[in-house]
Amino acid sequence: MLSLIAASSLQFAQAPELPRMPPIERAPQITYLDRNGGLIGVRGGRYGPPVDIGKLPAHIPAAFVAIEDRRFYEHTGFDPRGIARAVVAGLSEGRATQGASTITQQLARNLFLTQERTLERKATELVYAVELERTYSKKQILGLYLSRVYFGAGAYGLEAAAQRYFNKPAAKLSIKEAAMLAGVLKSPTGYSPVDQPERCLERANLVLAAMVETGAITPAQRAKAAAQKPKVWKTPPAGPSQYFVDWVDGEVRRMVPKLTRDLVVETTLDQTMERAAGEAARSVTARYKAQAAEQAAIVAMDGSGRVRALVGGTDHAAAPYNRAVSARRQAGSAWKPFVYLTALEQGRTPETPVVDEPVTINGWTPSNYEVGSYLGPITLETALAKSVNTVAARLADEVGRPQVAATARRIGIASAVNTDPAMSLGTTLVSPLEMTQAYAAFSNGGARVQAYGIDRIRQGGTVIYQKRPPAAVQAIANPALSDLNRMLRTVMVSGTGGRAVVPGYELAGKTGTTSDYKDAWFCGYTGGFAACAWMGRDDARPMARISGATAPAEMWRSFMTTALKRVPAQAIPPGPPAPVPAPPVEVAAQADAPQPVQAPSPTEPPTD
């Protein structure tokens, strides 16, 4: 039987013509990189480009060849002895079995065929395997194979597996790590590095032994590798970044609607900040779970609008809805800086006296956080620091709620702004992204910014998009800006923002809580850097007395403790100098008739 199959196989391999293979197809992918060139995500087709074997250390392909097909470099696409074993087993069981396939046969099956176990499918697989060997080099076949095989946990291909389990490029895999991944292929669930670590290590030891037998490594290298304990990431290391990738992916699809080739997108994301944001959202929400906390979001950007971190939930795999971008929630008292800025622009100062007392506006009577508690005569600065609702409501009524709405839109709020009396306390529905965009104007000296996450897009070696430095548009002038920054610093020093303080840094910010505890916020900034943290529930049910001064402030501080070490330390800029009124100019009498004076054009309001 063995000699018959060997002879038939040889004759089959020498046949002058074989059925042509179907074309090898691969859907284009978009690869997303952080600001330092690190991989943060891939969108598009399931499979990446073929692995370049020449750029890998020799031990990596050797691990797969040793355990999967140690005669790979010798055969012409199939192993006659393996086929004989498969046929004998198939005859005894009345059906074809799956064993003894070479790497080339496995590739043929993955490229062109189904996983059904029939003799007809096996025969077609052999034909395609021979044709693959005729068409491509061994390195090309192995590279294509390693780009297609499944390693579990959603990782198709060697590069995706290396990033998923070890958070590193495939080219940097150690001997032990390569052996672990090679061992996974036998059963991605049964030998998972995450779910079956002991079985994974046992299988890796078998791979190491096979590598010694094939001469890929020495016994001493095997012993050293066996003693190593690589770090395996239980959850995807770039998991929090997937909210950001989802956001920019939508932008890329609009910019490049017909994807015909792979793209590489260089983004503004700082992956260290992103992980810190993800951990802060997850851990603080878990700590407040008993108080009905369910979800959280964090957005951070620099003073030019570059988004450095964007986390839209506590677990992207379990809940991919992007609360940082898509959710619209009431801002609570985090909205009040827009009210106070409007008042400061109309001539009030931090020392302007006000009274915290009951007030009714158009039949609506707001109450303070501590119901029935009033401070009496205070200053505007104290009113904002203590987040006094009665003062904010009366102030918005005095300066004009449409003017407050215009201020909010001018500095970055894109959502529709309501102008009923309660708007002063933050009843407008906004996203964490646009709130951060608005607070960024406080951080950078008063310039309006437009949040963005894409720096450059490459297709092959061609740059098809390059972000142009945004032109600065001054949206806030002095003395209003300096006065507001002073007041928001006081929030951190002696007001409701105490839990958000990071010692050693100049910080300013504002807490926000809706009246029924459905939403809680902390938005704050330092020089040239702003961030907002939100906490709530997807079902919009109330939390149990979670205010912006508690969980969101703690979440913001946890994130900023890392983020502040990665941004240039700078004071909050004061903004442009206050305009000095021009002295009157006397016009000398003229003999000729006076000419009409052209009035200056009115300033156009900024567009949303």
Short mmCIF file of N, CA and C in Angstrom, two decimals, residues 7-103:
data_model
loop_
_atom_site.label_atom_id
_atom_site.label_comp_id
_atom_site.label_asym_id
_atom_site.label_seq_id
_atom_site.Cartn_x
_atom_site.Cartn_y
_atom_site.Cartn_z
N ALA A 7 4.24 5.80 -5.33
CA ALA A 7 4.40 5.84 -6.78
C ALA A 7 3.34 6.71 -7.42
N SER A 8 2.09 6.56 -6.95
CA SER A 8 1.00 7.37 -7.50
C SER A 8 1.23 8.85 -7.22
N SER A 9 1.73 9.13 -6.03
CA SER A 9 1.97 10.53 -5.65
C SER A 9 3.06 11.14 -6.52
N LEU A 10 4.12 10.33 -6.79
CA LEU A 10 5.21 10.83 -7.62
C LEU A 10 4.72 11.14 -9.03
N GLN A 11 3.90 10.20 -9.57
CA GLN A 11 3.36 10.40 -10.90
C GLN A 11 2.46 11.64 -10.92
N PHE A 12 1.68 11.82 -9.85
CA PHE A 12 0.77 12.97 -9.74
C PHE A 12 1.56 14.27 -9.71
N ALA A 13 2.68 14.26 -8.96
CA ALA A 13 3.48 15.48 -8.84
C ALA A 13 4.16 15.83 -10.15
N GLN A 14 4.46 14.80 -11.00
CA GLN A 14 5.15 15.06 -12.25
C GLN A 14 4.21 15.33 -13.43
N ALA A 15 2.91 15.31 -13.16
CA ALA A 15 1.95 15.55 -14.23
C ALA A 15 2.17 16.94 -14.82
N PRO A 16 2.13 17.07 -16.14
CA PRO A 16 2.45 18.37 -16.75
C PRO A 16 1.41 19.45 -16.47
N GLU A 17 0.15 19.08 -16.32
CA GLU A 17 -0.89 20.06 -16.11
C GLU A 17 -1.74 19.66 -14.90
N LEU A 18 -2.06 20.66 -14.10
CA LEU A 18 -2.97 20.46 -12.97
C LEU A 18 -4.04 21.54 -13.02
N PRO A 19 -5.19 21.28 -12.45
CA PRO A 19 -6.21 22.33 -12.40
C PRO A 19 -5.64 23.59 -11.75
N ARG A 20 -5.94 24.74 -12.33
CA ARG A 20 -5.40 25.99 -11.80
C ARG A 20 -6.04 26.33 -10.46
N MET A 21 -5.24 26.88 -9.61
CA MET A 21 -5.75 27.33 -8.31
C MET A 21 -6.66 28.53 -8.51
N PRO A 22 -7.66 28.64 -7.64
CA PRO A 22 -8.40 29.90 -7.62
C PRO A 22 -7.45 31.03 -7.21
N PRO A 23 -7.77 32.27 -7.54
CA PRO A 23 -6.90 33.38 -7.11
C PRO A 23 -6.87 33.49 -5.58
N ILE A 24 -5.71 33.84 -5.06
CA ILE A 24 -5.58 34.05 -3.61
C ILE A 24 -6.08 35.45 -3.30
N GLU A 25 -7.14 35.52 -2.54
CA GLU A 25 -7.76 36.80 -2.24
C GLU A 25 -7.58 37.16 -0.76
N ARG A 26 -7.41 38.43 -0.53
CA ARG A 26 -7.33 38.93 0.85
C ARG A 26 -7.93 40.32 0.89
N ALA A 27 -8.92 40.49 1.76
CA ALA A 27 -9.55 41.80 1.88
C ALA A 27 -8.55 42.81 2.44
N PRO A 28 -8.53 44.03 1.93
CA PRO A 28 -7.60 45.04 2.45
C PRO A 28 -7.85 45.33 3.92
N GLN A 29 -6.80 45.70 4.61
CA GLN A 29 -6.87 46.03 6.02
C GLN A 29 -6.40 47.45 6.26
N ILE A 30 -6.85 48.00 7.39
CA ILE A 30 -6.36 49.30 7.85
C ILE A 30 -5.65 49.06 9.17
N THR A 31 -4.36 49.37 9.21
CA THR A 31 -3.56 49.20 10.41
C THR A 31 -3.43 50.55 11.11
N TYR A 32 -3.75 50.58 12.39
CA TYR A 32 -3.70 51.82 13.16
C TYR A 32 -2.51 51.80 14.13
N LEU A 33 -1.74 52.87 14.09
CA LEU A 33 -0.56 53.01 14.93
C LEU A 33 -0.74 54.17 15.90
N ASP A 34 -0.15 54.04 17.09
CA ASP A 34 -0.19 55.15 18.03
C ASP A 34 0.84 56.20 17.62
N ARG A 35 0.94 57.24 18.41
CA ARG A 35 1.82 58.37 18.02
C ARG A 35 3.29 57.98 17.98
N ASN A 36 3.65 56.84 18.60
CA ASN A 36 5.03 56.37 18.59
C ASN A 36 5.26 55.22 17.62
N GLY A 37 4.26 54.90 16.82
CA GLY A 37 4.40 53.83 15.84
C GLY A 37 4.01 52.47 16.34
N GLY A 38 3.50 52.37 17.56
CA GLY A 38 3.06 51.08 18.10
C GLY A 38 1.70 50.68 17.56
N LEU A 39 1.50 49.39 17.35
CA LEU A 39 0.23 48.89 16.82
C LEU A 39 -0.87 49.01 17.87
N ILE A 40 -2.00 49.60 17.49
CA ILE A 40 -3.13 49.68 18.42
C ILE A 40 -4.37 48.98 17.89
N GLY A 41 -4.39 48.65 16.61
CA GLY A 41 -5.57 47.96 16.11
C GLY A 41 -5.51 47.76 14.61
N VAL A 42 -6.30 46.81 14.15
CA VAL A 42 -6.42 46.51 12.72
C VAL A 42 -7.91 46.37 12.41
N ARG A 43 -8.34 46.97 11.34
CA ARG A 43 -9.72 46.86 10.91
C ARG A 43 -9.73 46.44 9.44
N GLY A 44 -10.79 45.76 9.06
CA GLY A 44 -10.90 45.31 7.68
C GLY A 44 -10.89 43.80 7.61
N GLY A 45 -10.18 43.25 6.63
CA GLY A 45 -10.15 41.81 6.43
C GLY A 45 -9.58 41.06 7.62
N ARG A 46 -9.91 39.78 7.67
CA ARG A 46 -9.46 38.95 8.79
C ARG A 46 -7.96 38.70 8.76
N TYR A 47 -7.39 38.58 7.57
CA TYR A 47 -6.00 38.17 7.46
C TYR A 47 -5.08 39.33 7.12
N GLY A 48 -3.91 39.33 7.72
CA GLY A 48 -2.91 40.33 7.42
C GLY A 48 -2.11 39.93 6.20
N PRO A 49 -1.19 40.78 5.78
CA PRO A 49 -0.34 40.45 4.64
C PRO A 49 0.56 39.27 4.98
N PRO A 50 1.08 38.56 3.96
CA PRO A 50 1.98 37.42 4.24
C PRO A 50 3.15 37.83 5.11
N VAL A 51 3.50 36.95 6.04
CA VAL A 51 4.64 37.20 6.92
C VAL A 51 5.92 37.14 6.11
N ASP A 52 6.80 38.10 6.30
CA ASP A 52 8.10 38.11 5.62
C ASP A 52 9.07 37.26 6.45
N ILE A 53 9.25 36.02 6.03
CA ILE A 53 10.08 35.08 6.78
C ILE A 53 11.51 35.60 6.92
N GLY A 54 11.99 36.30 5.90
CA GLY A 54 13.36 36.81 5.94
C GLY A 54 13.61 37.83 7.03
N LYS A 55 12.54 38.43 7.57
CA LYS A 55 12.70 39.43 8.62
C LYS A 55 12.48 38.87 10.02
N LEU A 56 12.28 37.56 10.10
CA LEU A 56 12.09 36.91 11.40
C LEU A 56 13.36 36.22 11.85
N PRO A 57 13.65 36.20 13.14
CA PRO A 57 14.74 35.35 13.63
C PRO A 57 14.50 33.89 13.23
N ALA A 58 15.54 33.16 12.95
CA ALA A 58 15.40 31.80 12.41
C ALA A 58 14.60 30.89 13.32
N HIS A 59 14.64 31.14 14.65
CA HIS A 59 13.96 30.20 15.56
C HIS A 59 12.44 30.27 15.44
N ILE A 60 11.91 31.36 14.89
CA ILE A 60 10.45 31.49 14.83
C ILE A 60 9.85 30.58 13.77
N PRO A 61 10.23 30.69 12.49
CA PRO A 61 9.68 29.72 11.53
C PRO A 61 10.09 28.30 11.86
N ALA A 62 11.28 28.12 12.45
CA ALA A 62 11.74 26.76 12.78
C ALA A 62 10.82 26.08 13.78
N ALA A 63 10.23 26.86 14.70
CA ALA A 63 9.33 26.27 15.70
C ALA A 63 8.11 25.66 15.03
N PHE A 64 7.55 26.36 14.05
CA PHE A 64 6.34 25.87 13.37
C PHE A 64 6.66 24.69 12.47
N VAL A 65 7.79 24.76 11.79
CA VAL A 65 8.18 23.64 10.92
C VAL A 65 8.46 22.40 11.75
N ALA A 66 9.12 22.55 12.89
CA ALA A 66 9.49 21.39 13.71
C ALA A 66 8.28 20.63 14.21
N ILE A 67 7.22 21.34 14.59
CA ILE A 67 6.07 20.66 15.18
C ILE A 67 4.97 20.35 14.17
N GLU A 68 4.89 21.14 13.09
CA GLU A 68 3.79 20.96 12.14
C GLU A 68 4.19 20.15 10.91
N ASP A 69 5.46 20.26 10.47
CA ASP A 69 5.84 19.64 9.19
C ASP A 69 7.35 19.66 9.07
N ARG A 70 8.03 18.75 9.76
CA ARG A 70 9.49 18.84 9.83
C ARG A 70 10.17 18.52 8.51
N ARG A 71 9.45 17.93 7.54
CA ARG A 71 10.03 17.71 6.22
C ARG A 71 9.54 18.76 5.21
N PHE A 72 9.12 19.90 5.74
CA PHE A 72 8.55 20.96 4.89
C PHE A 72 9.49 21.37 3.77
N TYR A 73 10.78 21.50 4.05
CA TYR A 73 11.72 21.99 3.05
C TYR A 73 12.14 20.89 2.06
N GLU A 74 11.66 19.68 2.26
CA GLU A 74 12.06 18.57 1.41
C GLU A 74 10.95 18.11 0.47
N HIS A 75 9.71 18.15 0.91
CA HIS A 75 8.63 17.59 0.08
C HIS A 75 8.16 18.61 -0.98
N THR A 76 7.32 18.11 -1.88
CA THR A 76 6.79 18.95 -2.97
C THR A 76 5.34 19.36 -2.73
N GLY A 77 4.97 19.37 -1.47
CA GLY A 77 3.61 19.80 -1.13
C GLY A 77 2.86 18.80 -0.30
N PHE A 78 3.31 17.54 -0.29
CA PHE A 78 2.63 16.50 0.50
C PHE A 78 3.66 15.50 0.97
N ASP A 79 3.28 14.74 1.98
CA ASP A 79 4.16 13.74 2.58
C ASP A 79 3.55 12.37 2.31
N PRO A 80 4.14 11.54 1.41
CA PRO A 80 3.53 10.25 1.06
C PRO A 80 3.27 9.36 2.27
N ARG A 81 4.20 9.37 3.23
CA ARG A 81 3.97 8.52 4.40
C ARG A 81 2.78 9.02 5.21
N GLY A 82 2.63 10.33 5.31
CA GLY A 82 1.48 10.88 6.01
C GLY A 82 0.18 10.55 5.29
N ILE A 83 0.21 10.60 3.95
CA ILE A 83 -0.98 10.28 3.17
C ILE A 83 -1.36 8.82 3.39
N ALA A 84 -0.35 7.94 3.41
CA ALA A 84 -0.63 6.52 3.62
C ALA A 84 -1.32 6.29 4.95
N ARG A 85 -0.83 6.93 5.99
CA ARG A 85 -1.46 6.79 7.30
C ARG A 85 -2.90 7.30 7.27
N ALA A 86 -3.12 8.43 6.59
CA ALA A 86 -4.47 8.99 6.53
C ALA A 86 -5.42 8.08 5.77
N VAL A 87 -4.92 7.49 4.66
CA VAL A 87 -5.79 6.60 3.86
C VAL A 87 -6.14 5.36 4.65
N VAL A 88 -5.15 4.74 5.29
CA VAL A 88 -5.40 3.53 6.08
C VAL A 88 -6.42 3.82 7.17
N ALA A 89 -6.26 4.96 7.86
CA ALA A 89 -7.19 5.33 8.91
C ALA A 89 -8.57 5.60 8.33
N GLY A 90 -8.60 6.22 7.14
CA GLY A 90 -9.89 6.52 6.53
C GLY A 90 -10.62 5.27 6.10
N LEU A 91 -9.87 4.30 5.56
CA LEU A 91 -10.51 3.07 5.14
C LEU A 91 -11.08 2.30 6.33
N SER A 92 -10.36 2.34 7.43
CA SER A 92 -10.83 1.62 8.62
C SER A 92 -12.05 2.28 9.24
N GLU A 93 -12.17 3.63 9.08
CA GLU A 93 -13.30 4.34 9.69
C GLU A 93 -14.40 4.68 8.69
N GLY A 94 -14.12 4.41 7.42
CA GLY A 94 -15.13 4.69 6.41
C GLY A 94 -15.23 6.15 6.00
N ARG A 95 -14.27 6.96 6.41
CA ARG A 95 -14.27 8.38 6.05
C ARG A 95 -12.84 8.90 6.12
N ALA A 96 -12.61 10.05 5.50
CA ALA A 96 -11.27 10.64 5.55
C ALA A 96 -11.03 11.28 6.90
N THR A 97 -9.80 11.21 7.36
CA THR A 97 -9.43 11.85 8.62
C THR A 97 -8.61 13.09 8.33
N GLN A 98 -8.32 13.86 9.37
CA GLN A 98 -7.71 15.17 9.18
C GLN A 98 -6.21 15.18 9.40
N GLY A 99 -5.61 14.11 9.85
CA GLY A 99 -4.22 14.14 10.24
C GLY A 99 -3.25 14.14 9.08
N ALA A 100 -1.97 14.39 9.41
CA ALA A 100 -0.83 14.22 8.51
C ALA A 100 -0.76 15.22 7.38
N SER A 101 -1.48 16.32 7.45
CA SER A 101 -1.38 17.34 6.40
C SER A 101 -0.10 18.13 6.56
N THR A 102 0.55 18.41 5.44
CA THR A 102 1.74 19.26 5.47
C THR A 102 1.31 20.72 5.65
N ILE A 103 2.29 21.59 5.88
CA ILE A 103 1.99 23.02 5.96
C ILE A 103 1.38 23.51 4.66
#
